Coordinates of N, CA, C and O in Angstrom, one line a residue:
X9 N 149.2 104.2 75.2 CA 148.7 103.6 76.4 C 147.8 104.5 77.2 O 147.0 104.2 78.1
X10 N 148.0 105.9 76.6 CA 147.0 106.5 77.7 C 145.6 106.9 77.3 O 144.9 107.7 77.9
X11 N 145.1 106.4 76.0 CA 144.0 106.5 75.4 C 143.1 105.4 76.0 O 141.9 105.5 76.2
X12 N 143.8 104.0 76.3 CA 143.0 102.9 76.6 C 142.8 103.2 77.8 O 141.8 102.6 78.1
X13 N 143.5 103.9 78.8 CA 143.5 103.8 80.1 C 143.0 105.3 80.8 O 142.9 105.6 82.0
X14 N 142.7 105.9 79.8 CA 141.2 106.8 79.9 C 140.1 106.3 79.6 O 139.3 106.4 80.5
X15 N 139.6 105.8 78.8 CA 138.7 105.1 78.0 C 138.4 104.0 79.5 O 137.2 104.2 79.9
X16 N 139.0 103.2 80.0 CA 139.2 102.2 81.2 C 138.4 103.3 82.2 O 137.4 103.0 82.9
X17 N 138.9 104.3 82.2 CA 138.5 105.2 83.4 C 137.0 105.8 82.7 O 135.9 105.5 83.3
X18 N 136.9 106.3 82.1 CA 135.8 106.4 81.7 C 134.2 105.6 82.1 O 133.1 106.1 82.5
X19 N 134.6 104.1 81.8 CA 133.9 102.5 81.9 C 133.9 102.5 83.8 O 132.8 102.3 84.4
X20 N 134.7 102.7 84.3 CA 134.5 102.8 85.8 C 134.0 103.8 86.5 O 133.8 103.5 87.7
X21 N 133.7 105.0 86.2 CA 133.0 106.2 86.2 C 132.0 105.9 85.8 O 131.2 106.1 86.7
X22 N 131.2 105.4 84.5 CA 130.3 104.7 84.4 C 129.3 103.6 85.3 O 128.3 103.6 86.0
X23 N 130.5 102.6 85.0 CA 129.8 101.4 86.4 C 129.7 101.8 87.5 O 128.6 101.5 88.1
X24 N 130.9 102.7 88.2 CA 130.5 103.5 89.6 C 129.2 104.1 89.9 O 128.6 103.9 90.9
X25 N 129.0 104.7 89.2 CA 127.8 105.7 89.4 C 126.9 104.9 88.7 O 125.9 105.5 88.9
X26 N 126.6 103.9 88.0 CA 125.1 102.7 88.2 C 125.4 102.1 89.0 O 124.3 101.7 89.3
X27 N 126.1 101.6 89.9 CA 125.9 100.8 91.1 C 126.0 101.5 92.5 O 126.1 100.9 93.5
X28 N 126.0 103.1 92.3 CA 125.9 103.8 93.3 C 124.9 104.5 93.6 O 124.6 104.8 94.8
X29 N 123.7 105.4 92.0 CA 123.1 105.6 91.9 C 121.7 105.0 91.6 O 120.5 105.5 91.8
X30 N 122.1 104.0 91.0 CA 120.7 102.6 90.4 C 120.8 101.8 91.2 O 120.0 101.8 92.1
X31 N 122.0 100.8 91.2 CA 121.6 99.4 91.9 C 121.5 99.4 93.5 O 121.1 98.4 94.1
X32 N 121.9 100.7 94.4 CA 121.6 100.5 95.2 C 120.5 100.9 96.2 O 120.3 100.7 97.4
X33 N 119.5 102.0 94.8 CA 118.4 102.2 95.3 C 117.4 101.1 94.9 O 116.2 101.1 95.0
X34 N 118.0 100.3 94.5 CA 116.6 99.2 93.9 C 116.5 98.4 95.2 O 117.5 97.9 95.7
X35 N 115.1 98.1 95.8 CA 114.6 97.2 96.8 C 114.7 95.8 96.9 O 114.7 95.1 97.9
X36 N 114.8 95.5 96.0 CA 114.5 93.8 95.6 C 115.5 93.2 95.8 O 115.6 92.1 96.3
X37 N 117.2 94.4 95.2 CA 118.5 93.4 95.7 C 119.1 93.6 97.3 O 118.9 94.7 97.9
X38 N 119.5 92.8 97.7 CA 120.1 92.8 99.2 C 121.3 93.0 98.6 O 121.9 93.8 99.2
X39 N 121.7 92.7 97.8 CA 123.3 93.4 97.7 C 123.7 94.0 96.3 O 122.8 94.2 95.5
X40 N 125.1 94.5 96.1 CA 125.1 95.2 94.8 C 125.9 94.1 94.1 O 126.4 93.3 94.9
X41 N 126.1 93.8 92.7 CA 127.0 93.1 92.3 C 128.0 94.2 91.7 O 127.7 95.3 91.4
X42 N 129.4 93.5 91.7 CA 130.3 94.4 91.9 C 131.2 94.7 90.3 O 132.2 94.2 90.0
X43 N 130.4 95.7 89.5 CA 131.1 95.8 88.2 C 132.1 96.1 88.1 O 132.9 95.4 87.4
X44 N 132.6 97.5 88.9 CA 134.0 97.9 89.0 C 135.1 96.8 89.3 O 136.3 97.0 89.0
X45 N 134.8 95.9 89.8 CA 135.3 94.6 90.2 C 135.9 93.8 89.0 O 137.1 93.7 88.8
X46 N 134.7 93.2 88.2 CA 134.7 92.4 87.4 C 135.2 93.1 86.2 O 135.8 92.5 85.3
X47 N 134.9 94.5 86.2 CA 135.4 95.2 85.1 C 137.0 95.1 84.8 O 137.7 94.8 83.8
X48 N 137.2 95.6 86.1 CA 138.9 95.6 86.4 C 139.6 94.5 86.1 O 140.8 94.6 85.8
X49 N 138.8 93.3 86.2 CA 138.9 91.9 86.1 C 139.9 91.7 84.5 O 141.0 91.2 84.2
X50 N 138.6 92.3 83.8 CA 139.3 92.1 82.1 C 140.0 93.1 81.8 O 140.7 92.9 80.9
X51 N 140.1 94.0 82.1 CA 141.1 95.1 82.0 C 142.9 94.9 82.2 O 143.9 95.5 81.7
X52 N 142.6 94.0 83.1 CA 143.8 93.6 84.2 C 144.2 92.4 83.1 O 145.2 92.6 82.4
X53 N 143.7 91.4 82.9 CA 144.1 89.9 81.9 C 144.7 90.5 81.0 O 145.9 90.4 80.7
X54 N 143.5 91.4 80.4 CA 143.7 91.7 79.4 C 144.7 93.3 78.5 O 144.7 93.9 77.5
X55 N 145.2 93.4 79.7 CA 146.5 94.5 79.3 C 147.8 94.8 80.5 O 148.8 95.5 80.6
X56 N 147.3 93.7 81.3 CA 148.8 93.0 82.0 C 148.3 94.1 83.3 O 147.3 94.8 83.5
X57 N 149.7 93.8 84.1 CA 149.9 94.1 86.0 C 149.8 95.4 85.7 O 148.8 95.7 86.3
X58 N 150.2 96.5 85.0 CA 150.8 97.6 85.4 C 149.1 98.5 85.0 O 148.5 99.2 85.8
X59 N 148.6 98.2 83.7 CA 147.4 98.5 83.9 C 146.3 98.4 84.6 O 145.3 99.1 84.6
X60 N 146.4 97.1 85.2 CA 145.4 96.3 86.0 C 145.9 97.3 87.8 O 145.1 97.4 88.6
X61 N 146.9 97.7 87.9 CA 146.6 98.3 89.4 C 146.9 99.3 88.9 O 147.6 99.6 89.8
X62 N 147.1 100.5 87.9 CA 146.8 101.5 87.9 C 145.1 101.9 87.8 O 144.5 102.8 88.5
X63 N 144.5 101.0 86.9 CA 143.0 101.0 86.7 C 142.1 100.7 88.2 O 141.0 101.3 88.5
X64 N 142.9 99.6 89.1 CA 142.1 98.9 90.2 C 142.3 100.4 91.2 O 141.4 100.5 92.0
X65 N 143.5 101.5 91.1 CA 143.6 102.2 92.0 C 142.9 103.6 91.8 O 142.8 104.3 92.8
X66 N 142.5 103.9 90.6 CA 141.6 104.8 90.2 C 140.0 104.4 90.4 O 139.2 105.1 90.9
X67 N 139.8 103.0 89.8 CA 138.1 102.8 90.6 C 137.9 102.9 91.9 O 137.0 103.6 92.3
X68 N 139.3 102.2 92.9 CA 139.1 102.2 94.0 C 138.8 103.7 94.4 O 137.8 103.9 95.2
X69 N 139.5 104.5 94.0 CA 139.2 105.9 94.6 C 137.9 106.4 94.2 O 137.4 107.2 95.0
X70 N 137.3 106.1 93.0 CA 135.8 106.5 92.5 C 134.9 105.5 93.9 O 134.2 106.2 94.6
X71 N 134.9 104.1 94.1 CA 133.8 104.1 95.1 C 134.8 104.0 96.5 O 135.1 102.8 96.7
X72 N 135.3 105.0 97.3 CA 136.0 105.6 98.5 C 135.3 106.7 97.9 O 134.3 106.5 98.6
X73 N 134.9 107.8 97.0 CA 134.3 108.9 97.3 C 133.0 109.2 97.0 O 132.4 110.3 96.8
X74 N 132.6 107.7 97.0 CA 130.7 107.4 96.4 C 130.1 106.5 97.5 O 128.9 106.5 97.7
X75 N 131.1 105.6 98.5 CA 130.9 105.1 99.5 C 131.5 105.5 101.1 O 132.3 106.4 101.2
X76 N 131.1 104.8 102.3 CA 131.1 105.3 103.6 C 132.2 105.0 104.1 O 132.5 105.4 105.2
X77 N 133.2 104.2 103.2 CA 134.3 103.1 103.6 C 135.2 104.1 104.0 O 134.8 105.2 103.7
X78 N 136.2 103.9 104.4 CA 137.7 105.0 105.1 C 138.3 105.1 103.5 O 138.3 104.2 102.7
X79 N 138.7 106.3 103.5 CA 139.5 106.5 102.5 C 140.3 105.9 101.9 O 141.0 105.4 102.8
X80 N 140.8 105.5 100.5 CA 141.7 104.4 100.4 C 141.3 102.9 100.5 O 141.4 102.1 99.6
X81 N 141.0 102.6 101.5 CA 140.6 101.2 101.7 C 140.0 100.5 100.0 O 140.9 100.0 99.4
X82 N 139.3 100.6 99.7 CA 138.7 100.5 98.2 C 139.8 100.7 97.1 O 139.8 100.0 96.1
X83 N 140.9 102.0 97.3 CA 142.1 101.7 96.6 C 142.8 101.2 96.6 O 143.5 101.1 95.6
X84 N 143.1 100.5 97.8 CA 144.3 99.0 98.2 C 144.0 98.4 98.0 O 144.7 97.6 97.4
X85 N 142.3 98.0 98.2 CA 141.9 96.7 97.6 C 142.1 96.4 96.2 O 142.7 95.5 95.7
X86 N 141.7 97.1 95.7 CA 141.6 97.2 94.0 C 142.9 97.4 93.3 O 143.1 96.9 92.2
X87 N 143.6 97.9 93.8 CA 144.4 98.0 93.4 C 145.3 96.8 93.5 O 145.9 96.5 92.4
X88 N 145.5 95.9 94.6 CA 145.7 94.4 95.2 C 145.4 93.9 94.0 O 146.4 93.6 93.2
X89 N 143.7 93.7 93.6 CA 143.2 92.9 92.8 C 143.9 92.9 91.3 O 144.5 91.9 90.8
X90 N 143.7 93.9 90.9 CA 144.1 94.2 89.4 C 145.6 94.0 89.5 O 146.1 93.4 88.5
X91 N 146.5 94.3 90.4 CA 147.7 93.5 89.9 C 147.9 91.8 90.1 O 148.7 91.1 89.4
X92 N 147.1 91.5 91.0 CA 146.7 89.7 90.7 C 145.9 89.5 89.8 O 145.8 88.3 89.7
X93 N 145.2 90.2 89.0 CA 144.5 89.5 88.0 C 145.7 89.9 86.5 O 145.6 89.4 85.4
X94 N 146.4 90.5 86.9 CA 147.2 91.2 85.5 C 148.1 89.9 85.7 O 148.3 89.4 84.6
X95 N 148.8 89.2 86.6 CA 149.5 87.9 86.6 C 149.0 86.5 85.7 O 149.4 85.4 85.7
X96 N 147.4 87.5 84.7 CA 147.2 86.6 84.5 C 146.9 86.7 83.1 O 146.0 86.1 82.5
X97 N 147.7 87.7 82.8 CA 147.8 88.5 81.1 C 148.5 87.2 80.4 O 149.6 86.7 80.6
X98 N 147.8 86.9 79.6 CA 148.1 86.4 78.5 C 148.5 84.5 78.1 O 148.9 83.7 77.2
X99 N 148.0 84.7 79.8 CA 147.9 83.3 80.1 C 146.7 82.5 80.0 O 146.8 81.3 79.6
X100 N 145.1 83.6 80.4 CA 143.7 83.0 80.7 C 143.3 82.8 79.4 O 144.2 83.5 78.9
X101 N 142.2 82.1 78.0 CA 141.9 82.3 77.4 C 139.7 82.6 78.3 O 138.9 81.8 78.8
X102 N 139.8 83.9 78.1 CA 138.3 84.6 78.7 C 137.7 84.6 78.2 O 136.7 85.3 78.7
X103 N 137.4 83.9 76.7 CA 136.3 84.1 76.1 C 135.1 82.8 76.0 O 134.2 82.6 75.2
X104 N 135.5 82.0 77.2 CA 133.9 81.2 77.1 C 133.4 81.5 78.3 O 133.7 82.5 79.0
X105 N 132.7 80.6 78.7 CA 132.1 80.9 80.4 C 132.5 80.8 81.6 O 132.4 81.6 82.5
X106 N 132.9 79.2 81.5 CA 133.2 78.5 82.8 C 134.4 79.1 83.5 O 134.4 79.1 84.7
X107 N 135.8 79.8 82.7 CA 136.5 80.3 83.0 C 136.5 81.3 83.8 O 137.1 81.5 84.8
X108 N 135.4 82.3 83.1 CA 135.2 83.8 83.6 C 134.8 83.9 84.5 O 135.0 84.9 85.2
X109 N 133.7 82.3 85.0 CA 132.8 82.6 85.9 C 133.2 82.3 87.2 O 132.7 82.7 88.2
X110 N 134.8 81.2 87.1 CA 135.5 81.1 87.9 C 136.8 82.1 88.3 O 137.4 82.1 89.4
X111 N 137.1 82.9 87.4 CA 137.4 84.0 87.9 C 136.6 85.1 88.7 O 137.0 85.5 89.8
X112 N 135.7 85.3 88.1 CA 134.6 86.5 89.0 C 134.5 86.1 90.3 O 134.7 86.8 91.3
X113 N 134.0 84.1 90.2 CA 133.8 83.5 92.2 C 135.1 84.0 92.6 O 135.1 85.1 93.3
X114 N 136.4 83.4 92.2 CA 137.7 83.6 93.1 C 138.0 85.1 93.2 O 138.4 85.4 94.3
X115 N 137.7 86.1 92.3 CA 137.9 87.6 93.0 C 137.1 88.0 93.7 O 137.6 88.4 94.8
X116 N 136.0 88.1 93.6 CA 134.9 88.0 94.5 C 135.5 87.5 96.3 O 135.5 88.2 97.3
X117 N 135.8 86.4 96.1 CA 135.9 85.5 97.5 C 137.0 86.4 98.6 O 136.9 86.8 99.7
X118 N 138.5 86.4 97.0 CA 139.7 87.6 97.4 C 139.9 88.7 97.9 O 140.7 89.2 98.7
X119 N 138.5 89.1 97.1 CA 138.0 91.0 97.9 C 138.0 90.6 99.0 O 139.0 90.9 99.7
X120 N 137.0 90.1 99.6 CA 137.0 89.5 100.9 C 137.7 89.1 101.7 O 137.6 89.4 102.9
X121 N 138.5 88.5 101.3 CA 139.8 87.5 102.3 C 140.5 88.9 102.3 O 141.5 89.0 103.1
X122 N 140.3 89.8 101.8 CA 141.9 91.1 101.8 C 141.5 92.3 102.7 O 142.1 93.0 103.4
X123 N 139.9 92.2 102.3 CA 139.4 93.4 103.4 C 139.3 92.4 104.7 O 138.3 92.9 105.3
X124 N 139.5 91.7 105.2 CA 139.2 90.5 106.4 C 140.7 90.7 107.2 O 140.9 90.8 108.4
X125 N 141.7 90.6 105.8 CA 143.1 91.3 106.6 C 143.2 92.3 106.8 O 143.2 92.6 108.0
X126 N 143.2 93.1 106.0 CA 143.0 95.1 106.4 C 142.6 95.3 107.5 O 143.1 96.1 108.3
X127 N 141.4 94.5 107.7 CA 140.6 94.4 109.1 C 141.3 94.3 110.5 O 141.0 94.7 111.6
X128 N 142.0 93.9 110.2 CA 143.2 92.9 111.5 C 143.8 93.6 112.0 O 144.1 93.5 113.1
X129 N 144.2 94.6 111.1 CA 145.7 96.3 111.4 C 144.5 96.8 111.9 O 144.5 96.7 113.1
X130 N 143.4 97.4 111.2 CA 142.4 98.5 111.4 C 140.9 98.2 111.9 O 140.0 98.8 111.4
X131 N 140.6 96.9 113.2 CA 140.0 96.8 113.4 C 138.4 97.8 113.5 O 137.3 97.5 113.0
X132 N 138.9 99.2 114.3 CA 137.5 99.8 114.1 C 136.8 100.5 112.5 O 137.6 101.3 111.9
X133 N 136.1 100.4 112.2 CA 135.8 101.7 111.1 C 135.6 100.8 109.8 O 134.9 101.2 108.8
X134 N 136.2 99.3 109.9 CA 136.2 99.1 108.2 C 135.3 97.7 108.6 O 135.6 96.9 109.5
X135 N 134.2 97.7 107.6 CA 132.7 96.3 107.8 C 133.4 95.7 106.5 O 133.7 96.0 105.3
X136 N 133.5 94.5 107.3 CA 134.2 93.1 106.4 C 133.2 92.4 106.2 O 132.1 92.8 106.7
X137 N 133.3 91.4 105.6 CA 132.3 90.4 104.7 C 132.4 89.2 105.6 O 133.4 88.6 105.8
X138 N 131.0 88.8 106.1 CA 130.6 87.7 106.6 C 130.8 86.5 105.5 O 130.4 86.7 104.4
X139 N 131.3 85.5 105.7 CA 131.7 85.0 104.2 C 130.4 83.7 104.4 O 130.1 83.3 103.3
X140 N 129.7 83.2 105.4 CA 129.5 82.6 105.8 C 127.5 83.3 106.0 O 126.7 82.9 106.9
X141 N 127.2 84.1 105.2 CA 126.0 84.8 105.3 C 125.4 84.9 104.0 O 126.0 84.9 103.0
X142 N 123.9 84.8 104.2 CA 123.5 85.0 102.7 C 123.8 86.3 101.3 O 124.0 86.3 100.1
X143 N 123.8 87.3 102.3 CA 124.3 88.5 101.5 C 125.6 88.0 100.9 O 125.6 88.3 99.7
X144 N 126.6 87.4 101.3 CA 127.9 87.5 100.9 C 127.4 86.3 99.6 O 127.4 86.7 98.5
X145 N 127.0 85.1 99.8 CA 126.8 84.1 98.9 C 125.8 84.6 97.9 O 125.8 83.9 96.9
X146 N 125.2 85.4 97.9 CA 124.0 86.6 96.8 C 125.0 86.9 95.9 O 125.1 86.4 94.8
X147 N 125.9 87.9 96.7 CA 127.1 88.5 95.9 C 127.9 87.8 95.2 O 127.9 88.1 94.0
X148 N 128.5 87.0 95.7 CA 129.4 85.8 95.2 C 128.8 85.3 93.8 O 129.3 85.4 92.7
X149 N 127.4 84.5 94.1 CA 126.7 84.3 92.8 C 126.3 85.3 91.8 O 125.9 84.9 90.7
X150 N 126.2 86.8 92.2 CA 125.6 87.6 91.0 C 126.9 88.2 90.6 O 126.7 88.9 89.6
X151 N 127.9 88.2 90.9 CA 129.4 88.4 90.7 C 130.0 87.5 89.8 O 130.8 87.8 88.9
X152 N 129.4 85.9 90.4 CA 130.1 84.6 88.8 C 129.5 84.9 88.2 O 130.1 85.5 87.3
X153 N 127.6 84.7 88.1 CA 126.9 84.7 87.2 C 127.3 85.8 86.1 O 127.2 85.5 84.9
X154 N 127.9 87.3 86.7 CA 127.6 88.1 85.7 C 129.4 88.5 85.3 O 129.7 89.6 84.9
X155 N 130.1 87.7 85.3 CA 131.4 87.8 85.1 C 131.4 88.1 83.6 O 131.7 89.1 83.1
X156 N 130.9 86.6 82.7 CA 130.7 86.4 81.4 C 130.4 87.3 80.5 O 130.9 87.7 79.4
X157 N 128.7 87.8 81.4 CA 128.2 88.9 80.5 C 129.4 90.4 80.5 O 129.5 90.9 79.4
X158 N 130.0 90.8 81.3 CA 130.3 91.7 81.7 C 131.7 91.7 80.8 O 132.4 92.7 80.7
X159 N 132.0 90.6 80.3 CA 133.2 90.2 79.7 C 133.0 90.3 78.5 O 133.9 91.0 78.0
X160 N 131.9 89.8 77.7 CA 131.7 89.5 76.5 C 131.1 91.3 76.0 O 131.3 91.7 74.8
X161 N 130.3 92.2 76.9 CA 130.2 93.5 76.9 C 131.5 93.6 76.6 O 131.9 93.3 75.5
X162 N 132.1 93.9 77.3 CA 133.9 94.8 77.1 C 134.3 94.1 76.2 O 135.3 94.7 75.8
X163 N 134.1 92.8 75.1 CA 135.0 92.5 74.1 C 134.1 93.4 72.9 O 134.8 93.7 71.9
X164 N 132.7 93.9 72.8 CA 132.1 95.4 72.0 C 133.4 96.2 71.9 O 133.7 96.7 70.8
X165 N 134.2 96.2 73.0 CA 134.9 97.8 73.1 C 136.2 97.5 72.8 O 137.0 98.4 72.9
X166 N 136.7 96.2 72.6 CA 138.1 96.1 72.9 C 139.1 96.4 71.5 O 140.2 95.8 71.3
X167 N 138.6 97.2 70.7 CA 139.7 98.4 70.2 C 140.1 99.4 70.9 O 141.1 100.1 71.0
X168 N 138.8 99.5 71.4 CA 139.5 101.2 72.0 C 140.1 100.9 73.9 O 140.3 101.8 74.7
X169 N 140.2 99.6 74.2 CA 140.1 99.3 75.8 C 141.7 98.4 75.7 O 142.2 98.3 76.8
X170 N 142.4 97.9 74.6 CA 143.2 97.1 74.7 C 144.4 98.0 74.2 O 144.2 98.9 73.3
X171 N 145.4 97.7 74.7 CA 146.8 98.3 74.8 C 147.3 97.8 73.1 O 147.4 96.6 72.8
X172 N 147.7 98.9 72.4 CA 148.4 98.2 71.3 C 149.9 97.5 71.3 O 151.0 98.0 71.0
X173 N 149.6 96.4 71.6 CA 151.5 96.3 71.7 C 152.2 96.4 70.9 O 153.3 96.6 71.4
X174 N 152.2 96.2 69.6 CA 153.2 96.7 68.6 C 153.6 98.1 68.2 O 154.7 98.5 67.7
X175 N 152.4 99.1 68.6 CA 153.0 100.1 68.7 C 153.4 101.1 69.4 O 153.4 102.3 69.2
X176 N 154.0 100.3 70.5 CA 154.4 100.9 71.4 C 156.3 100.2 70.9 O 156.7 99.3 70.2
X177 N 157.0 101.3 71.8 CA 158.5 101.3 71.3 C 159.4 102.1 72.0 O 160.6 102.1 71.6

């Protein structure tokens, strides 16, 4: 278990640093789309709750020390996420579109609705998502649209990304 879940960490150290060091100097987008997100997304389905918020609480800590956000905040969230998305190990079949892309909208939306609560305890210091603004609906759509791709990438890897369960004992 701890080969896949370096390898996991690895893939978020990766995506971290292209959407901290590439996609957010590029001019053209108003927002970032969120891989660490979507990444954790299949990670989480696809090797259940316990890896899905161990993995969501290690990205979160990779962008809390690449972003301006309060410490942590990005690891509660994420960590939140991946154990709701691991509730959904072995139940989703992820490999066509329409599914994935409805997953990516509804996490996407969730991120949101969770930093909007966080917000409520810790009104000063933490910028929530206007849900109701074009930035946020950018996001939302480059988040479904790229759920699929980002899914069908990670099934390239999914020897070395998927938990063996038979041999474990």
């Amino acid at each position: 278990m701890l080969r896949p879940f370096l390898i996991t960490c690895l893939f978020a150290l990766g995506f971290s640093v292209f959407e901290a060091a590439i996609l957010s100097n590029l001019m053209f987008l108003p927002v970032i789309p969120d891989f660490l997100l979507l990444s954790g997304l299949y990670f989480s389905v696809q090797n259940g709750k316990l890896f899905g918020t161990a993995h969501g609480f290690v990205s979160g800590l990779l962008i809390d020390f690449l972003s301006a956000a309060p410490m942590g905040l990005n690891s509660l969230v994420r960590t939140l996420m991946g154990y709701i998305a691991g509730l959904f190990h072995k139940t989703l079949n992820i490999n066509g579109i329409m599914l994935p892309m409805l997953f990516g909208f509804s996490a996407t939306f969730l991120k949101a609705l969770i930093i909007w609560v966080i917000s409520l305890f810790y009104p000063i210091g933490i910028q929530t998502y206007d849900v109701i603004s074009m930035n946020f609906a950018i996001e939302l759509l480059m988040n479904t649209i790229l759920t699929p791709v980002i899914f069908r990438f990670l099934d390239l890897f999914e020897k070395f990304i998927l938990i063996d369960m038979e041999n474990i004992a």
